[in-house]
């Protein structure tokens, strides 16, 4: 069974401070990991995926297979980063279902 | 391109009533999904349709039925609504080559009293 754990329901940081949203997963095979974001009054959308190895809106995430983690990081938080963030997992290859974590609400304090 | 469109946006039902949530996508995606979002539980998959003509149960299918009417449309039906089905429902779609990249609708907020 695949599972995604986001230990923090709410994370509050000051503007300009570093941000780290934690995500741990359990899956016996080779997973693909994603971060989805939902800004206020907007639809849920893909932020980044680990295989792309890209930085989106200043956010990065590294897949650590040893620690089974996929933490989302940003060096300097901005007010517009305030949103709900969901970590998600899918088995790699072909059609597979996506499993989401419970989400972490990021609140950036001005 | 509207993407994924869900109707209605809000709905209040009484226990035992039935209703259908509509979802349509205009991106020519093969796969479509219904998720429910509850506080403290994240998004949970109700049903999905890998391709036109097929549907499968997800994590929490009880109390729901689905119809993949054609490639564009995927509806979710509550035959006899219960208060436990109070939730925000999201429809999503994905393309054949990137099935794990989901495109979501704006959601339907359903309250069952």
Tab-separated table of C-alpha atoms in Angstrom:
chain	number	residue	atom	x	y	z
A	1	UNK	CA	0.000	0.000	0.000
A	2	UNK	CA	1.160	3.516	-0.679
A	3	UNK	CA	0.932	6.228	1.940
A	4	UNK	CA	1.903	9.880	2.182
A	5	UNK	CA	2.442	11.594	5.521
A	6	UNK	CA	2.495	15.340	6.047
A	7	UNK	CA	3.125	15.815	9.770
A	8	UNK	CA	2.215	19.492	9.975
A	9	UNK	CA	-1.336	20.684	9.378
A	10	UNK	CA	-0.268	24.307	9.723
A	11	UNK	CA	3.082	25.985	9.243
A	12	UNK	CA	3.481	29.676	10.007
A	13	UNK	CA	6.613	31.549	8.978
A	14	UNK	CA	7.554	35.196	8.662
A	15	UNK	CA	8.090	36.776	5.287
A	16	UNK	CA	11.684	36.312	4.224
A	17	UNK	CA	12.232	33.272	6.442
A	18	UNK	CA	13.076	29.845	5.003
A	19	UNK	CA	10.275	27.381	4.452
A	20	UNK	CA	10.336	23.602	4.674
A	21	UNK	CA	7.160	21.614	4.230
A	22	UNK	CA	7.712	18.022	5.252
A	23	UNK	CA	6.545	14.977	3.371
A	24	UNK	CA	7.335	11.331	4.042
A	25	UNK	CA	6.070	8.393	2.083
A	26	UNK	CA	5.844	4.660	2.225
A	27	UNK	CA	5.859	2.564	-0.903
A	28	UNK	CA	7.684	-0.648	-1.649
A	29	UNK	CA	8.426	0.093	-5.298
A	30	UNK	CA	9.754	3.069	-7.215
A	31	UNK	CA	7.523	6.082	-6.666
A	32	UNK	CA	6.963	9.359	-8.391
A	33	UNK	CA	6.483	12.255	-5.998
A	34	UNK	CA	4.650	15.511	-6.531
A	35	UNK	CA	3.690	18.690	-4.764
A	36	UNK	CA	0.305	20.222	-5.500
A	37	UNK	CA	-0.763	23.676	-4.280
A	38	UNK	CA	-4.134	25.291	-3.732
A	39	UNK	CA	-4.140	29.065	-3.398
A	40	UNK	CA	-7.150	30.818	-1.898
A	41	UNK	CA	-10.129	30.656	-4.278
A	42	UNK	CA	-8.108	28.848	-6.925
A	43	UNK	CA	-8.139	25.274	-8.098
A	44	UNK	CA	-5.650	22.689	-6.967
A	45	UNK	CA	-2.695	22.631	-9.350
A	46	UNK	CA	0.600	20.863	-9.798
A	47	UNK	CA	3.538	22.766	-8.326
A	48	UNK	CA	6.387	20.426	-9.144
A	49	UNK	CA	7.326	16.791	-9.647
A	50	UNK	CA	10.545	15.171	-8.571
A	51	UNK	CA	11.508	13.781	-11.968
A	52	UNK	CA	11.559	17.294	-13.419
A	53	UNK	CA	14.203	18.446	-10.937
A	54	UNK	CA	13.024	21.989	-11.443
A	55	UNK	CA	12.455	25.036	-9.283
A	56	UNK	CA	8.989	26.530	-9.468
A	57	UNK	CA	8.245	29.891	-7.830
A	58	UNK	CA	11.485	29.452	-5.900
A	59	UNK	CA	10.419	26.080	-4.464
A	60	UNK	CA	12.509	22.932	-4.776
A	61	UNK	CA	12.044	19.402	-3.534
A	62	UNK	CA	14.535	16.548	-3.468
A	63	UNK	CA	13.553	12.931	-3.322
A	64	UNK	CA	15.496	11.179	-0.575
A	65	UNK	CA	14.916	7.477	-1.030
A	66	UNK	CA	16.929	6.563	2.040
A	67	UNK	CA	14.751	8.661	4.301
A	68	UNK	CA	11.668	8.206	2.098
A	69	UNK	CA	11.103	11.935	2.126
A	70	UNK	CA	10.223	14.625	-0.373
A	71	UNK	CA	10.352	17.877	1.560
A	72	UNK	CA	9.413	21.133	-0.155
A	73	UNK	CA	11.790	24.025	0.457
A	74	UNK	CA	12.083	27.695	-0.317
A	75	UNK	CA	14.867	29.921	1.026
A	76	UNK	CA	12.811	33.103	1.452
A	77	UNK	CA	9.049	32.956	1.976
A	78	UNK	CA	6.765	35.464	0.264
A	79	UNK	CA	3.234	36.431	1.271
A	80	UNK	CA	1.900	35.030	-1.973
A	81	UNK	CA	3.186	31.596	-0.960
A	82	UNK	CA	0.393	31.319	1.593
A	83	UNK	CA	-1.659	28.343	0.433
A	84	UNK	CA	-2.511	24.729	1.064
A	85	UNK	CA	0.209	22.316	-0.055
A	86	UNK	CA	-0.352	18.655	-0.768
A	87	UNK	CA	2.349	16.062	-1.219
A	88	UNK	CA	1.340	13.220	-3.544
A	89	UNK	CA	2.708	9.872	-4.648
A	90	UNK	CA	2.161	7.625	-7.599
A	91	UNK	CA	3.904	4.402	-8.616
A	92	UNK	CA	6.101	5.132	-11.606
A	93	UNK	CA	5.360	3.865	-15.062
A	94	UNK	CA	2.091	3.644	-16.899
A	95	UNK	CA	-1.303	4.490	-15.520
A	96	UNK	CA	-1.343	4.629	-11.745
A	97	UNK	CA	-3.483	6.262	-9.109
A	98	UNK	CA	-2.240	9.270	-7.199
A	99	UNK	CA	-2.341	9.224	-3.385
A	100	UNK	CA	-2.379	12.526	-1.511
A	101	UNK	CA	-1.263	13.521	1.955
A	102	UNK	CA	-3.598	15.442	4.261
A	103	UNK	CA	-2.053	18.753	3.303
A	104	UNK	CA	-0.151	21.506	5.097
A	105	UNK	CA	-1.461	25.023	5.274
A	106	UNK	CA	1.384	27.499	4.859
A	107	UNK	CA	0.780	30.886	6.396
A	108	UNK	CA	3.347	33.584	5.635
A	109	UNK	CA	3.177	36.396	8.152
A	110	UNK	CA	3.997	39.868	6.780
B	1	UNK	CA	-9.793	26.211	-22.910
B	2	UNK	CA	-11.903	25.997	-19.782
B	3	UNK	CA	-9.991	22.942	-18.531
B	4	UNK	CA	-12.076	20.947	-16.058
B	5	UNK	CA	-15.539	22.305	-15.328
B	6	UNK	CA	-17.681	21.138	-12.432
B	7	UNK	CA	-21.317	21.890	-11.714
B	8	UNK	CA	-22.844	22.860	-9.404
B	9	UNK	CA	-20.437	24.882	-7.258
B	10	UNK	CA	-22.573	24.561	-4.136
B	11	UNK	CA	-25.365	22.212	-3.131
B	12	UNK	CA	-27.360	21.538	0.010
B	13	UNK	CA	-29.203	18.243	0.279
B	14	UNK	CA	-31.366	16.618	2.878
B	15	UNK	CA	-30.548	13.138	4.062
B	16	UNK	CA	-31.888	10.597	1.595
B	17	UNK	CA	-32.020	12.920	-1.393
B	18	UNK	CA	-30.135	12.095	-4.554
B	19	UNK	CA	-28.093	14.226	-6.888
B	20	UNK	CA	-25.524	14.062	-9.658
B	21	UNK	CA	-22.325	16.081	-9.795
B	22	UNK	CA	-21.278	16.893	-13.314
B	23	UNK	CA	-17.737	17.149	-14.645
B	24	UNK	CA	-16.492	17.901	-18.129
B	25	UNK	CA	-13.006	18.458	-19.540
B	26	UNK	CA	-12.021	19.965	-22.865
B	27	UNK	CA	-8.368	18.883	-22.934
B	28	UNK	CA	-8.972	15.532	-24.681
B	29	UNK	CA	-7.688	13.715	-21.609
B	30	UNK	CA	-8.189	9.980	-21.343
B	31	UNK	CA	-8.448	9.601	-17.570
B	32	UNK	CA	-10.842	11.250	-15.155
B	33	UNK	CA	-11.219	11.105	-11.384
B	34	UNK	CA	-13.459	12.058	-8.503
B	35	UNK	CA	-11.880	13.010	-5.184
B	36	UNK	CA	-13.378	14.229	-1.955
B	37	UNK	CA	-11.566	16.661	0.304
B	38	UNK	CA	-12.190	16.625	4.035
B	39	UNK	CA	-10.378	18.543	6.796
B	40	UNK	CA	-7.592	16.474	8.278
B	41	UNK	CA	-7.973	13.762	5.649
B	42	UNK	CA	-6.678	15.365	2.496
B	43	UNK	CA	-7.954	14.219	-0.868
B	44	UNK	CA	-9.306	10.709	-1.150
B	45	UNK	CA	-10.097	9.010	-4.434
B	46	UNK	CA	-13.722	7.966	-4.836
B	47	UNK	CA	-13.812	6.581	-8.386
B	48	UNK	CA	-11.727	6.914	-11.483
B	49	UNK	CA	-11.999	6.206	-15.169
B	50	UNK	CA	-8.743	5.280	-16.861
B	51	UNK	CA	-10.320	5.609	-20.288
B	52	UNK	CA	-13.678	6.051	-21.936
B	53	UNK	CA	-15.891	3.072	-21.170
B	54	UNK	CA	-14.125	2.011	-17.989
B	55	UNK	CA	-14.615	2.937	-14.337
B	56	UNK	CA	-13.013	1.622	-11.166
B	57	UNK	CA	-13.402	2.094	-7.451
B	58	UNK	CA	-10.978	4.207	-5.541
B	59	UNK	CA	-10.349	4.420	-1.823
B	60	UNK	CA	-13.839	5.514	-0.663
B	61	UNK	CA	-16.473	4.397	-3.217
B	62	UNK	CA	-19.311	3.448	-0.866
B	63	UNK	CA	-22.445	5.515	-1.376
B	64	UNK	CA	-21.419	6.718	-4.826
B	65	UNK	CA	-21.829	5.708	-8.444
B	66	UNK	CA	-20.177	7.100	-11.543
B	67	UNK	CA	-20.784	7.274	-15.255
B	68	UNK	CA	-18.218	7.975	-17.927
B	69	UNK	CA	-20.685	9.330	-20.422
B	70	UNK	CA	-18.101	9.969	-23.120
B	71	UNK	CA	-14.486	11.043	-23.256
B	72	UNK	CA	-15.317	14.531	-21.999
B	73	UNK	CA	-17.764	13.836	-19.186
B	74	UNK	CA	-17.575	11.937	-15.911
B	75	UNK	CA	-20.448	12.258	-13.460
B	76	UNK	CA	-20.716	11.296	-9.799
B	77	UNK	CA	-24.062	10.279	-8.337
B	78	UNK	CA	-25.196	10.123	-4.748
B	79	UNK	CA	-28.260	7.886	-4.672
B	80	UNK	CA	-29.220	8.515	-1.039
B	81	UNK	CA	-27.190	11.295	0.514
B	82	UNK	CA	-25.910	10.985	4.084
B	83	UNK	CA	-24.380	13.624	6.385
B	84	UNK	CA	-21.045	11.753	6.131
B	85	UNK	CA	-20.969	12.763	2.476
B	86	UNK	CA	-20.726	16.433	3.370
B	87	UNK	CA	-17.490	17.389	1.691
B	88	UNK	CA	-15.840	19.258	-1.142
B	89	UNK	CA	-15.760	17.179	-4.297
B	90	UNK	CA	-13.105	17.596	-6.943
B	91	UNK	CA	-13.072	16.238	-10.433
B	92	UNK	CA	-9.734	15.856	-12.194
B	93	UNK	CA	-8.387	14.617	-15.487
B	94	UNK	CA	-5.037	13.532	-16.864
B	95	UNK	CA	-3.553	12.814	-20.255
B	96	UNK	CA	-2.397	9.417	-21.475
B	97	UNK	CA	1.298	10.279	-21.528
B	98	UNK	CA	1.325	11.860	-18.059
B	99	UNK	CA	-1.329	10.068	-16.050
B	100	UNK	CA	-0.016	11.240	-12.708
B	101	UNK	CA	-0.287	14.941	-13.535
B	102	UNK	CA	-3.805	15.848	-12.525
B	103	UNK	CA	-5.796	18.845	-13.732
B	104	UNK	CA	-8.483	19.782	-11.251
B	105	UNK	CA	-11.828	21.501	-11.423
B	106	UNK	CA	-12.882	24.199	-8.985
B	107	UNK	CA	-14.768	21.829	-6.747
B	108	UNK	CA	-18.335	21.339	-5.550
B	109	UNK	CA	-19.121	22.104	-1.932
B	110	UNK	CA	-21.844	19.701	-0.806
B	111	UNK	CA	-23.662	19.872	2.508
B	112	UNK	CA	-26.016	17.112	3.600
B	113	UNK	CA	-28.291	17.974	6.515
